[in-house]
Amino acid sequence: MGILLNKIRHYSITLELTKGFFIALLSAGFIYLNHWGFGAPLLYTILGIWTLYLLLGAEKLVWFIAGAFIGLFWFWWITLSLNHYGMAWAVPLVALVIAFIYGALFWLFAWMSEKLSSKSTFPSVFFKAFFLFIFSYIHPLGFDWFKPELMFVESYLGIQKWQFALVLLGCSLSIWKKQWGYLLLIILAYQPPLSENTLVAEMKQTQDIALITTHTSVEDKWNEILHPAQFQNIFNHIDQAIEAKKTLVILPESVFPLFLNRSQTLINRLQEKAKHISIVTGALYWDGKTPRNSTYIFTGNTITVANKVVLVPFGESNPLPDFLSHWVNSIFYDGAVDYKASSQVIDYVIDGVTYRNAICFEATSEKLYEGNPKNMIVLSNNGWFTPSTEPTLQKLLLQYYSKKYSTTIYHAVNSSASYVIQNGRYLDIKF
């Protein structure tokens, strides 16, 4: 009898492990298919609904396993940055930490759902649906890239909260009543696609802008010996944009990896070019006390500096308490000082058009979309995480915010393709 019970227990655990793994695999399908170039709205719709249906009907252990693998499938690329600090040994450890954090969160939500259900007349599936609904507002260590509704960003369903609520309600009722018909509620979350005329008009609006893509590795970027050649390449891009009669050229994050406000030679050279074209470029800024990750805007005789508002957890600012933060910085980052964030979002005007400033990570933060900005310029350096699915997930998040807030996003990137997103739609434009 004992052997039989052990076999049954082993089978049960294996089944739950397999189910959790499968749910996580389904949840990440839209990322990897998009990364490999498959545009399949119907498939993305099915994958998203299937993920939620299976997860809502699962028990605590499955939620833990699914959460752990979701953390890995969605965010494994975070560990790649450690290679640039000579800490390859820490890659598996950090991967396990990521898996545990998301696994623990999912398990906690499932456990709370069952506890709340036992003390009320509502079945646990509705509490689970509620926790999935609010998950996009929960940011472990300041990292806010997990949004369950993101699975539908390129599907036939909308990503607004009320639309996601309908999807969750349809799945929950179907599980509770054991009737598939309730899934028809999901049809109400349908999002009509943009017309071709609208897309053509949108693409025409970008013709006067040059978005520059660079391909500089992290190691080369900070090698001062290579800076003269790198900087000359940047000015060559600016000259090409001028020759193409563009009115604005946008360069990636920190293409000038130095305190640009302390380099008068480069400032003078950029100002000279700005007589012919407006320039938006990434560089560092030193205020005499702490470094800042900044955008420099050259328009005519004017120079505007817009500092970053939302810093990357651990990458630019340590989210831990001060006593731990100093220890982590001294052990892992050679005692480097954290960057300093600006206190408020910055808008600037070029040729009569207002743009919201955003630098890499912060463009995927809700804070940057306060006031529903019509246009946003984003500068990124994806060299820390390429080759990986990070640029794809970043693009999908920008599509999500563009669709949610009707913001046109101009994204200049190092180490992956630059692009424009309008109304949540990625525009394949040659610059």
Coordinates of C-alpha atoms in Angstrom, one line a residue, residues 23-367:
I23 CA 0.9 27.1 -18.5
A24 CA 4.1 29.2 -18.3
L25 CA 5.1 28.1 -21.8
L26 CA 1.7 29.2 -23.1
S27 CA 2.0 32.5 -21.3
A28 CA 5.3 33.3 -23.0
G29 CA 4.3 32.1 -26.4
F30 CA 3.4 35.6 -27.7
I31 CA 6.9 36.8 -26.8
Y32 CA 8.9 34.1 -28.5
L33 CA 6.6 33.9 -31.6
N34 CA 6.9 37.6 -32.0
H35 CA 10.7 37.4 -31.5
W36 CA 10.9 34.8 -34.3
G37 CA 8.8 37.0 -36.6
F38 CA 5.4 35.3 -36.5
G39 CA 2.5 37.8 -36.7
A40 CA -0.5 35.7 -35.7
P41 CA -3.3 37.6 -33.8
L42 CA -5.6 34.6 -33.7
L43 CA -2.9 32.4 -32.2
Y44 CA -2.0 35.0 -29.7
T45 CA -5.6 35.3 -28.7
I46 CA -6.0 31.6 -28.2
L47 CA -2.7 31.3 -26.2
G48 CA -3.7 34.1 -23.9
I49 CA -7.2 32.8 -23.2
W50 CA -5.8 29.2 -22.8
T51 CA -3.2 30.4 -20.3
L52 CA -5.7 32.2 -18.1
Y53 CA -8.3 29.4 -18.3
L54 CA -5.8 26.7 -17.2
L55 CA -4.2 28.9 -14.5
L56 CA -7.6 30.0 -12.9
G57 CA -8.6 26.3 -12.6
A58 CA -5.3 25.2 -11.0
E59 CA -4.3 24.7 -7.4
K60 CA -1.6 26.4 -5.3
L61 CA 1.3 24.1 -6.3
V62 CA 0.5 24.6 -10.0
W63 CA 0.4 28.4 -9.4
F64 CA 3.9 28.3 -7.7
I65 CA 5.3 26.2 -10.6
A66 CA 3.7 28.3 -13.3
G67 CA 4.8 31.5 -11.6
A68 CA 8.4 30.2 -11.3
F69 CA 8.6 29.2 -15.0
I70 CA 6.8 32.5 -16.0
G71 CA 9.6 34.4 -14.2
L72 CA 12.2 32.4 -16.1
F73 CA 10.5 32.4 -19.6
W74 CA 9.7 36.1 -19.5
F75 CA 12.8 37.4 -17.7
W76 CA 15.8 35.0 -18.0
W77 CA 17.7 37.6 -20.0
I78 CA 18.1 39.8 -16.8
T79 CA 21.0 37.4 -15.9
L80 CA 22.9 38.3 -19.1
S81 CA 23.9 41.7 -17.6
L82 CA 26.0 39.9 -15.0
N83 CA 28.4 38.7 -17.7
H84 CA 29.4 42.3 -18.2
Y85 CA 30.5 42.6 -14.6
G86 CA 32.6 39.4 -14.7
M87 CA 30.0 37.5 -12.6
A88 CA 29.0 34.6 -14.8
W89 CA 29.1 32.4 -11.7
A90 CA 26.0 34.3 -10.4
V91 CA 23.8 33.7 -13.5
P92 CA 22.2 30.5 -12.3
L93 CA 21.7 32.0 -8.8
V94 CA 20.0 35.1 -10.0
A95 CA 17.8 32.9 -12.4
L96 CA 16.7 30.9 -9.3
V97 CA 15.9 34.1 -7.4
I98 CA 13.8 35.4 -10.3
A99 CA 11.9 32.1 -10.4
F100 CA 11.4 32.0 -6.7
I101 CA 10.1 35.6 -6.4
Y102 CA 7.4 35.0 -9.1
G103 CA 6.7 31.5 -7.9
A104 CA 6.2 32.8 -4.4
L105 CA 3.9 35.6 -5.5
F106 CA 1.7 33.3 -7.6
W107 CA 1.5 30.8 -4.7
L108 CA 0.6 33.6 -2.3
F109 CA -2.2 34.7 -4.5
A110 CA -3.6 31.2 -4.9
W111 CA -3.3 30.6 -1.1
M112 CA -5.1 33.9 -0.3
S113 CA -7.8 33.1 -2.8
E114 CA -8.5 29.8 -1.2
K115 CA -8.5 31.4 2.3
L116 CA -10.9 34.1 1.2
S117 CA -13.1 31.6 -0.5
S118 CA -13.4 29.5 2.6
K119 CA -14.7 32.6 4.5
S120 CA -17.2 33.7 1.9
T121 CA -19.7 32.5 -0.6
F122 CA -17.5 33.2 -3.6
P123 CA -15.5 30.3 -5.2
S124 CA -11.7 30.7 -5.2
V125 CA -11.6 31.1 -9.0
F126 CA -13.0 34.7 -8.7
F127 CA -10.4 35.7 -6.1
K128 CA -7.7 34.2 -8.3
A129 CA -9.1 36.3 -11.2
F130 CA -9.0 39.4 -9.0
F131 CA -5.3 38.9 -8.2
L132 CA -4.4 38.4 -11.8
F133 CA -6.3 41.6 -12.6
I134 CA -4.2 43.6 -10.1
F135 CA -0.9 41.8 -10.8
S136 CA 0.2 44.6 -13.2
Y137 CA 0.2 47.0 -10.3
I138 CA 2.6 44.7 -8.3
H139 CA 6.3 45.4 -8.9
P140 CA 8.8 43.1 -7.2
L141 CA 11.9 45.3 -6.3
G142 CA 10.6 48.0 -8.6
F143 CA 10.5 45.9 -11.7
D144 CA 7.2 46.3 -13.5
W145 CA 7.5 44.3 -16.7
F146 CA 5.0 41.5 -15.8
K147 CA 1.5 42.4 -16.9
P148 CA -0.8 39.5 -17.6
E149 CA -2.9 41.5 -20.1
L150 CA 0.3 42.0 -22.2
M151 CA -0.4 38.6 -23.7
F152 CA -3.2 40.2 -25.8
V153 CA -1.2 43.2 -27.1
E154 CA -1.0 41.8 -30.6
S155 CA -4.2 39.7 -30.4
Y156 CA -7.8 40.4 -31.4
L157 CA -8.6 41.4 -27.8
G158 CA -7.9 44.8 -26.2
I159 CA -5.5 45.5 -23.4
Q160 CA -7.5 48.0 -21.4
K161 CA -8.4 46.9 -17.9
W162 CA -12.1 46.6 -18.6
Q163 CA -11.3 44.3 -21.5
F164 CA -9.0 42.2 -19.4
A165 CA -11.7 42.0 -16.7
L166 CA -14.1 40.6 -19.3
V167 CA -11.6 37.9 -20.3
L168 CA -11.1 36.9 -16.7
L169 CA -14.8 36.9 -16.0
G170 CA -15.6 34.7 -19.0
C171 CA -12.9 32.2 -18.0
S172 CA -13.9 32.3 -14.3
L173 CA -17.6 31.7 -15.0
S174 CA -16.8 28.9 -17.4
I175 CA -14.7 27.1 -14.8
W176 CA -17.2 27.7 -12.0
K177 CA -20.3 26.6 -13.9
K178 CA -18.4 24.1 -16.0
Q179 CA -20.0 25.5 -19.1
W180 CA -17.9 26.6 -22.1
G181 CA -20.6 29.0 -23.2
Y182 CA -19.5 31.7 -20.7
L183 CA -16.3 32.1 -22.7
L184 CA -18.5 34.0 -25.3
L185 CA -18.2 37.0 -22.9
I186 CA -14.7 37.4 -24.2
I187 CA -16.1 38.5 -27.5
L188 CA -17.0 41.8 -25.8
A189 CA -13.3 42.5 -25.3
Y190 CA -12.7 42.4 -29.1
Q191 CA -10.5 45.3 -30.4
P192 CA -11.1 46.2 -34.1
P193 CA -7.8 46.5 -36.1
L194 CA -6.7 49.8 -37.5
S195 CA -7.7 50.5 -41.1
E196 CA -5.0 50.5 -43.8
N197 CA -5.7 54.2 -44.6
T198 CA -4.9 55.1 -40.9
L199 CA -1.7 53.1 -41.0
V200 CA -0.5 54.8 -44.2
A201 CA -1.3 58.2 -42.8
E202 CA 0.6 57.4 -39.6
M203 CA 3.7 56.3 -41.5
K204 CA 3.8 59.5 -43.5
Q205 CA 4.1 61.5 -40.2
T206 CA 7.5 59.9 -39.5
Q207 CA 9.2 60.9 -42.8
D208 CA 11.0 63.9 -41.4
I209 CA 12.6 62.0 -38.5
A210 CA 15.8 59.9 -38.6
L211 CA 16.0 57.2 -35.9
I212 CA 19.5 55.9 -35.6
T213 CA 20.5 52.4 -34.6
T214 CA 24.0 51.8 -33.3
H215 CA 25.8 48.5 -32.7
T216 CA 28.3 49.1 -29.9
S217 CA 29.0 46.4 -27.3
V218 CA 28.9 47.4 -23.6
E219 CA 32.7 46.8 -23.3
D220 CA 33.5 48.9 -26.4
K221 CA 31.1 51.6 -25.3
W222 CA 33.1 52.4 -22.2
N223 CA 36.5 52.0 -23.8
E224 CA 37.8 55.6 -24.0
I225 CA 40.4 54.5 -26.6
L226 CA 37.5 53.7 -29.0
H227 CA 35.6 56.9 -28.3
P228 CA 37.0 59.0 -31.2
A229 CA 35.9 56.4 -33.8
Q230 CA 32.5 55.9 -32.1
F231 CA 31.8 59.7 -31.9
Q232 CA 32.8 60.1 -35.6
N233 CA 30.3 57.4 -36.5
I234 CA 27.6 59.3 -34.6
F235 CA 28.4 62.6 -36.5
N236 CA 28.4 60.6 -39.8
H237 CA 24.8 59.5 -39.0
I238 CA 23.9 63.2 -38.3
D239 CA 25.4 64.3 -41.6
Q240 CA 23.5 61.6 -43.5
A241 CA 20.3 62.7 -41.9
I242 CA 21.0 66.3 -42.9
E243 CA 21.8 65.2 -46.5
A244 CA 18.4 63.3 -46.5
K245 CA 16.7 66.6 -45.5
K246 CA 15.4 65.3 -42.2
T247 CA 14.4 67.8 -39.6
L248 CA 15.1 65.7 -36.5
V249 CA 17.7 63.0 -35.8
I250 CA 17.3 60.8 -32.7
L251 CA 20.3 58.9 -31.3
P252 CA 20.2 56.0 -28.7
E253 CA 20.8 56.2 -24.9
S254 CA 24.3 57.3 -23.8
V255 CA 25.9 57.2 -27.3
F256 CA 28.2 59.7 -25.8
P257 CA 29.2 57.7 -22.7
L258 CA 30.7 60.6 -20.8
F259 CA 29.5 63.8 -19.0
L260 CA 28.6 65.7 -22.1
N261 CA 28.0 68.9 -20.2
R262 CA 31.7 68.8 -19.2
S263 CA 32.9 68.3 -22.8
Q264 CA 32.7 71.7 -24.5
T265 CA 34.4 70.4 -27.7
L266 CA 31.5 67.9 -28.3
I267 CA 28.9 70.5 -27.3
N268 CA 30.3 73.0 -29.8
R269 CA 30.3 70.4 -32.5
L270 CA 26.7 69.3 -31.9
Q271 CA 25.6 72.9 -31.7
E272 CA 27.1 73.5 -35.2
K273 CA 25.2 70.5 -36.6
A274 CA 22.0 71.8 -34.8
K275 CA 22.0 74.8 -37.2
H276 CA 20.9 72.3 -39.9
I277 CA 18.9 69.7 -37.9
S278 CA 17.5 69.2 -34.5
I279 CA 19.3 66.5 -32.5
V280 CA 18.2 64.3 -29.6
T281 CA 20.9 62.2 -28.1
G282 CA 21.7 60.2 -25.0
A283 CA 24.7 61.1 -22.7
L284 CA 25.6 61.4 -19.1
Y285 CA 25.2 64.6 -17.0
W286 CA 27.2 65.6 -13.9
D287 CA 25.7 68.1 -11.5
G288 CA 28.8 68.2 -9.3
K289 CA 27.5 65.6 -6.9
T290 CA 25.9 62.6 -8.6
P291 CA 25.7 61.3 -12.1
R292 CA 22.5 61.3 -14.2
N293 CA 21.4 59.4 -17.3
S294 CA 20.2 62.1 -19.6
T295 CA 18.8 63.2 -22.9
Y296 CA 20.4 66.3 -24.6
I297 CA 18.2 68.2 -27.0
F298 CA 19.9 70.5 -29.5
T299 CA 17.5 72.8 -31.4
G300 CA 19.0 75.8 -33.1
N301 CA 21.0 77.7 -30.5
T302 CA 19.2 76.0 -27.5
I303 CA 20.4 73.1 -25.5
T304 CA 17.9 71.3 -23.2
V305 CA 18.8 68.5 -20.8
A306 CA 16.1 66.1 -19.6
N307 CA 17.2 63.7 -16.9
K308 CA 15.9 60.2 -16.3
V309 CA 12.9 59.9 -13.9
V310 CA 12.6 56.1 -13.3
L311 CA 15.9 54.3 -12.7
V312 CA 16.6 50.7 -13.5
P313 CA 16.5 48.6 -10.3
F314 CA 20.1 47.4 -9.5
G315 CA 21.3 48.6 -12.9
E316 CA 21.2 52.4 -12.0
S317 CA 19.7 52.6 -8.5
N318 CA 19.7 50.0 -5.7
P319 CA 16.1 49.5 -4.4
L320 CA 17.4 47.8 -1.2
P321 CA 17.6 49.7 2.2
D322 CA 20.7 51.9 2.5
F323 CA 22.8 49.6 4.6
L324 CA 22.3 46.7 2.1
S325 CA 22.5 49.0 -0.9
H326 CA 26.0 50.2 0.0
W327 CA 27.1 46.6 0.6
V328 CA 25.8 45.4 -2.7
N329 CA 27.4 48.4 -4.6
S330 CA 30.7 47.8 -3.0
I331 CA 30.7 44.0 -3.6
F332 CA 29.2 43.8 -7.1
Y333 CA 29.7 47.3 -8.6
D334 CA 33.1 48.3 -7.4
G335 CA 31.6 50.9 -5.0
A336 CA 29.9 52.8 -7.8
V337 CA 27.5 55.6 -6.8
D338 CA 23.9 55.2 -7.8
Y339 CA 22.5 57.5 -10.5
K340 CA 20.1 60.2 -9.4
A341 CA 16.6 60.4 -10.8
S342 CA 14.8 63.6 -11.8
S343 CA 11.8 64.4 -9.7
Q344 CA 9.3 64.9 -12.5
V345 CA 8.7 63.8 -16.1
I346 CA 10.1 66.2 -18.8
D347 CA 8.4 67.4 -22.0
Y348 CA 10.3 69.4 -24.6
V349 CA 9.3 71.0 -27.9
I350 CA 10.9 70.5 -31.3
D351 CA 9.5 72.3 -34.4
G352 CA 6.2 73.0 -32.6
V353 CA 5.7 69.3 -31.5
T354 CA 5.8 68.4 -27.8
Y355 CA 7.6 65.2 -26.9
R356 CA 7.7 63.3 -23.6
N357 CA 11.3 62.3 -22.7
A358 CA 12.0 58.7 -21.8
I359 CA 15.2 56.7 -21.4
C360 CA 15.0 52.9 -21.9
F361 CA 13.4 51.2 -18.8
E362 CA 11.3 54.2 -17.8
A363 CA 9.4 54.2 -21.1
T364 CA 7.8 51.0 -19.8
S365 CA 6.7 52.6 -16.6
E366 CA 3.1 53.9 -16.1
K367 CA 4.5 57.1 -14.5

